């Protein structure tokens, strides 16, 4: 004997909303374990290295699905047909998914970066940590914010510079900084 199940449009929309909500909860709880999975090339990769927020992040998608189901169910409850309720669900899903995307983008853009570009070193004052012999290479130490960077250094004019002397970084050639006495 087969049991005939009948699903109402209201029940289907509520099921979609519940699925989206539970997926959102799962992504919030397990996201740290799995690297905040992003499905698009602009939002990150499978290793969780994010370079911004993507439209297809699990959190944005789950909010879209939850809102789609919720607004679709509201449309059915208000007496609208399936087509109009689906449109209402799409509009609600895009609105709330878009809000989450904008909020997450705002938060991502507020993050401080500790990245220091090599070009930022030009013009900085450094201290010679390993003496630079005449025509040879030594090493300098420069503080950039909270970071201390050690670079191979060469005197710009070829003169020797003793350890602990202060120098100014004039240019960068490959991985070597060209310095002159400060």
Short mmCIF file of the C-alpha atoms (twelve columns), coordinates in Angstrom:
data_MODEL
# 
_entry.id   MODEL 
# 
loop_
_atom_site.group_PDB 
_atom_site.id 
_atom_site.type_symbol 
_atom_site.label_atom_id 
_atom_site.label_alt_id 
_atom_site.label_comp_id 
_atom_site.label_asym_id 
_atom_site.label_seq_id 
_atom_site.Cartn_x 
_atom_site.Cartn_y 
_atom_site.Cartn_z 
_atom_site.pdbx_PDB_model_num 
ATOM 1   C CA . UNK A 1   0.000  0.000  0.000  1 
ATOM 2   C CA . UNK A 2   1.396  3.403  -0.983 1 
ATOM 3   C CA . UNK A 3   0.825  6.448  1.094  1 
ATOM 4   C CA . UNK A 4   -0.050 9.411  -1.046 1 
ATOM 5   C CA . UNK A 5   1.605  12.535 0.270  1 
ATOM 6   C CA . UNK A 6   0.292  15.866 -0.756 1 
ATOM 7   C CA . UNK A 7   2.417  18.919 -0.364 1 
ATOM 8   C CA . UNK A 8   0.970  22.373 -0.267 1 
ATOM 9   C CA . UNK A 9   2.792  25.327 -1.778 1 
ATOM 10  C CA . UNK A 10  2.908  26.844 1.699  1 
ATOM 11  C CA . UNK A 11  4.611  23.717 3.061  1 
ATOM 12  C CA . UNK A 12  7.114  23.644 0.217  1 
ATOM 13  C CA . UNK A 13  8.074  27.290 0.737  1 
ATOM 14  C CA . UNK A 14  8.408  26.703 4.482  1 
ATOM 15  C CA . UNK A 15  10.575 23.642 3.770  1 
ATOM 16  C CA . UNK A 16  12.832 25.749 1.532  1 
ATOM 17  C CA . UNK A 17  13.088 28.394 4.272  1 
ATOM 18  C CA . UNK A 18  13.905 25.732 6.885  1 
ATOM 19  C CA . UNK A 19  16.560 24.183 4.638  1 
ATOM 20  C CA . UNK A 20  18.176 27.597 4.083  1 
ATOM 21  C CA . UNK A 21  18.048 28.400 7.796  1 
ATOM 22  C CA . UNK A 22  19.639 25.106 8.842  1 
ATOM 23  C CA . UNK A 23  22.258 25.488 6.123  1 
ATOM 24  C CA . UNK A 24  22.995 28.992 7.461  1 
ATOM 25  C CA . UNK A 25  23.375 27.626 10.992 1 
ATOM 26  C CA . UNK A 26  25.615 24.835 9.748  1 
ATOM 27  C CA . UNK A 27  27.796 27.246 7.755  1 
ATOM 28  C CA . UNK A 28  28.106 29.587 10.738 1 
ATOM 29  C CA . UNK A 29  29.050 26.761 13.112 1 
ATOM 30  C CA . UNK A 30  31.166 24.638 10.782 1 
ATOM 31  C CA . UNK A 31  32.533 27.445 8.603  1 
ATOM 32  C CA . UNK A 32  35.625 27.785 10.773 1 
ATOM 33  C CA . UNK A 33  36.295 24.083 10.382 1 
ATOM 34  C CA . UNK A 34  35.993 24.092 6.608  1 
ATOM 35  C CA . UNK A 35  37.494 27.492 5.790  1 
ATOM 36  C CA . UNK A 36  34.340 29.579 5.144  1 
ATOM 37  C CA . UNK A 37  33.711 27.865 1.818  1 
ATOM 38  C CA . UNK A 38  33.273 30.185 -1.123 1 
ATOM 39  C CA . UNK A 39  32.169 28.941 -4.499 1 
ATOM 40  C CA . UNK A 40  33.355 31.728 -6.760 1 
ATOM 41  C CA . UNK A 41  36.800 32.787 -7.908 1 
ATOM 42  C CA . UNK A 42  36.499 36.282 -6.483 1 
ATOM 43  C CA . UNK A 43  35.472 35.291 -2.984 1 
ATOM 44  C CA . UNK A 44  38.053 32.663 -2.202 1 
ATOM 45  C CA . UNK A 45  39.151 29.168 -2.977 1 
ATOM 46  C CA . UNK A 46  38.673 25.705 -1.546 1 
ATOM 47  C CA . UNK A 47  41.409 26.319 1.012  1 
ATOM 48  C CA . UNK A 48  39.542 29.216 2.568  1 
ATOM 49  C CA . UNK A 49  41.948 31.913 1.368  1 
ATOM 50  C CA . UNK A 50  39.483 34.719 0.996  1 
ATOM 51  C CA . UNK A 51  40.205 37.768 -1.101 1 
ATOM 52  C CA . UNK A 52  36.931 39.495 -0.409 1 
ATOM 53  C CA . UNK A 53  33.302 38.522 -0.144 1 
ATOM 54  C CA . UNK A 54  31.597 36.653 -2.960 1 
ATOM 55  C CA . UNK A 55  27.973 36.624 -4.061 1 
ATOM 56  C CA . UNK A 56  28.121 32.843 -3.869 1 
ATOM 57  C CA . UNK A 57  29.445 32.542 -0.326 1 
ATOM 58  C CA . UNK A 58  27.622 29.914 1.692  1 
ATOM 59  C CA . UNK A 59  26.268 32.531 4.073  1 
ATOM 60  C CA . UNK A 60  24.897 34.825 1.372  1 
ATOM 61  C CA . UNK A 61  23.330 31.869 -0.461 1 
ATOM 62  C CA . UNK A 62  21.771 30.438 2.691  1 
ATOM 63  C CA . UNK A 63  20.244 33.815 3.595  1 
ATOM 64  C CA . UNK A 64  18.896 34.080 0.029  1 
ATOM 65  C CA . UNK A 65  17.314 30.599 0.248  1 
ATOM 66  C CA . UNK A 66  15.869 31.285 3.710  1 
ATOM 67  C CA . UNK A 67  14.351 34.604 2.630  1 
ATOM 68  C CA . UNK A 68  13.093 33.084 -0.647 1 
ATOM 69  C CA . UNK A 69  11.222 30.369 1.237  1 
ATOM 70  C CA . UNK A 70  9.945  32.716 3.921  1 
ATOM 71  C CA . UNK A 71  8.638  35.366 1.532  1 
ATOM 72  C CA . UNK A 72  7.173  32.696 -0.739 1 
ATOM 73  C CA . UNK A 73  5.289  31.236 2.247  1 
ATOM 74  C CA . UNK A 74  4.077  34.722 3.195  1 
ATOM 75  C CA . UNK A 75  2.824  35.205 -0.369 1 
ATOM 76  C CA . UNK A 76  0.877  31.918 -0.268 1 
ATOM 77  C CA . UNK A 77  -0.526 32.786 3.170  1 
ATOM 78  C CA . UNK A 78  -1.718 36.152 1.825  1 
ATOM 79  C CA . UNK A 79  -3.573 34.332 -0.951 1 
ATOM 80  C CA . UNK A 80  -1.255 35.057 -3.858 1 
ATOM 81  C CA . UNK A 81  -0.741 32.353 -6.445 1 
ATOM 82  C CA . UNK A 82  2.407  30.247 -6.739 1 
ATOM 83  C CA . UNK A 83  3.846  32.442 -9.502 1 
ATOM 84  C CA . UNK A 84  3.436  35.714 -7.623 1 
ATOM 85  C CA . UNK A 85  4.632  34.092 -4.387 1 
ATOM 86  C CA . UNK A 86  7.733  32.837 -6.215 1 
ATOM 87  C CA . UNK A 87  8.442  36.355 -7.498 1 
ATOM 88  C CA . UNK A 88  7.903  37.708 -3.981 1 
ATOM 89  C CA . UNK A 89  10.321 35.055 -2.681 1 
ATOM 90  C CA . UNK A 90  12.936 35.967 -5.303 1 
ATOM 91  C CA . UNK A 91  12.689 39.674 -4.501 1 
ATOM 92  C CA . UNK A 92  12.897 39.020 -0.750 1 
ATOM 93  C CA . UNK A 93  15.800 36.603 -1.237 1 
ATOM 94  C CA . UNK A 94  17.740 39.032 -3.405 1 
ATOM 95  C CA . UNK A 95  17.068 41.879 -0.976 1 
ATOM 96  C CA . UNK A 96  18.226 40.051 2.151  1 
ATOM 97  C CA . UNK A 97  21.032 38.203 0.354  1 
ATOM 98  C CA . UNK A 98  22.192 41.573 -0.991 1 
ATOM 99  C CA . UNK A 99  22.061 43.091 2.495  1 
ATOM 100 C CA . UNK A 100 24.220 40.281 3.871  1 
ATOM 101 C CA . UNK A 101 26.627 40.662 0.945  1 
ATOM 102 C CA . UNK A 102 26.945 44.430 1.529  1 
ATOM 103 C CA . UNK A 103 27.376 43.976 5.288  1 
ATOM 104 C CA . UNK A 104 30.011 41.262 4.851  1 
ATOM 105 C CA . UNK A 105 31.822 43.395 2.247  1 
ATOM 106 C CA . UNK A 106 31.812 46.334 4.658  1 
ATOM 107 C CA . UNK A 107 33.269 44.173 7.433  1 
ATOM 108 C CA . UNK A 108 35.891 42.685 5.113  1 
ATOM 109 C CA . UNK A 109 36.995 46.142 3.957  1 
ATOM 110 C CA . UNK A 110 37.394 47.274 7.588  1 
ATOM 111 C CA . UNK A 111 40.033 44.624 8.275  1 
ATOM 112 C CA . UNK A 112 43.536 45.929 8.816  1 
ATOM 113 C CA . UNK A 113 46.257 44.473 6.672  1 
ATOM 114 C CA . UNK A 114 49.718 43.625 7.929  1 
ATOM 115 C CA . UNK A 115 51.042 43.196 4.397  1 
ATOM 116 C CA . UNK A 116 54.059 45.349 3.664  1 
ATOM 117 C CA . UNK A 117 55.044 45.870 0.067  1 
ATOM 118 C CA . UNK A 118 58.725 46.006 -0.693 1 
ATOM 119 C CA . UNK A 119 58.177 49.341 -2.431 1 
ATOM 120 C CA . UNK A 120 57.007 50.770 0.921  1 
ATOM 121 C CA . UNK A 121 60.589 50.474 2.174  1 
ATOM 122 C CA . UNK A 122 61.985 53.116 -0.203 1 
ATOM 123 C CA . UNK A 123 62.688 56.305 1.736  1 
ATOM 124 C CA . UNK A 124 62.691 54.534 5.119  1 
ATOM 125 C CA . UNK A 125 65.494 54.798 7.628  1 
ATOM 126 C CA . UNK A 126 67.089 51.461 8.539  1 
ATOM 127 C CA . UNK A 127 69.849 50.227 10.807 1 
ATOM 128 C CA . UNK A 128 72.708 48.152 9.445  1 
ATOM 129 C CA . UNK A 129 72.557 44.795 11.258 1 
ATOM 130 C CA . UNK A 130 75.413 43.141 9.304  1 
ATOM 131 C CA . UNK A 131 78.190 45.492 8.176  1 
ATOM 132 C CA . UNK A 132 78.235 46.299 4.477  1 
ATOM 133 C CA . UNK A 133 81.793 45.912 3.161  1 
ATOM 134 C CA . UNK A 134 83.108 48.158 0.394  1 
ATOM 135 C CA . UNK A 135 81.498 46.921 -2.863 1 
ATOM 136 C CA . UNK A 136 79.804 44.029 -1.011 1 
ATOM 137 C CA . UNK A 137 76.571 43.011 0.623  1 
ATOM 138 C CA . UNK A 138 75.380 43.329 4.208  1 
ATOM 139 C CA . UNK A 139 72.044 43.423 5.928  1 
ATOM 140 C CA . UNK A 140 69.732 46.127 7.248  1 
ATOM 141 C CA . UNK A 141 66.824 46.072 9.664  1 
ATOM 142 C CA . UNK A 142 63.876 48.418 9.209  1 
ATOM 143 C CA . UNK A 143 60.761 48.839 11.337 1 
ATOM 144 C CA . UNK A 144 57.487 49.294 9.440  1 
ATOM 145 C CA . UNK A 145 54.631 49.757 11.873 1 
ATOM 146 C CA . UNK A 146 54.708 46.766 14.197 1 
ATOM 147 C CA . UNK A 147 56.878 44.679 11.863 1 
ATOM 148 C CA . UNK A 148 60.650 44.444 11.691 1 
ATOM 149 C CA . UNK A 149 62.006 43.556 8.258  1 
ATOM 150 C CA . UNK A 150 65.510 42.341 7.478  1 
ATOM 151 C CA . UNK A 151 66.793 42.858 3.927  1 
ATOM 152 C CA . UNK A 152 70.057 42.206 2.105  1 
ATOM 153 C CA . UNK A 153 71.639 45.591 1.496  1 
ATOM 154 C CA . UNK A 154 74.287 47.182 -0.686 1 
ATOM 155 C CA . UNK A 155 75.766 50.655 -0.419 1 
ATOM 156 C CA . UNK A 156 74.508 52.806 -3.284 1 
ATOM 157 C CA . UNK A 157 77.930 54.393 -3.804 1 
ATOM 158 C CA . UNK A 158 79.908 51.206 -3.064 1 
ATOM 159 C CA . UNK A 159 81.365 52.528 0.214  1 
ATOM 160 C CA . UNK A 160 81.525 50.354 3.319  1 
ATOM 161 C CA . UNK A 161 79.030 50.992 6.114  1 
ATOM 162 C CA . UNK A 162 79.656 49.666 9.646  1 
ATOM 163 C CA . UNK A 163 77.135 47.692 11.724 1 
ATOM 164 C CA . UNK A 164 74.601 49.759 13.715 1 
ATOM 165 C CA . UNK A 165 74.912 52.754 11.352 1 
ATOM 166 C CA . UNK A 166 71.697 54.425 10.245 1 
ATOM 167 C CA . UNK A 167 71.019 54.365 6.512  1 
ATOM 168 C CA . UNK A 168 68.271 55.505 4.184  1 
ATOM 169 C CA . UNK A 169 66.829 53.040 1.678  1 
ATOM 170 C CA . UNK A 170 67.119 54.676 -1.739 1 
ATOM 171 C CA . UNK A 171 65.931 51.940 -4.105 1 
ATOM 172 C CA . UNK A 172 65.332 48.233 -4.478 1 
ATOM 173 C CA . UNK A 173 67.032 46.027 -7.060 1 
ATOM 174 C CA . UNK A 174 65.556 42.526 -7.023 1 
ATOM 175 C CA . UNK A 175 65.659 41.473 -3.368 1 
ATOM 176 C CA . UNK A 176 68.525 43.816 -2.462 1 
ATOM 177 C CA . UNK A 177 67.972 47.305 -1.062 1 
ATOM 178 C CA . UNK A 178 70.330 50.099 -2.111 1 
ATOM 179 C CA . UNK A 179 71.199 52.291 0.874  1 
ATOM 180 C CA . UNK A 180 73.174 55.438 1.722  1 
ATOM 181 C CA . UNK A 181 74.263 56.777 5.098  1 
ATOM 182 C CA . UNK A 182 71.517 58.780 6.774  1 
# 
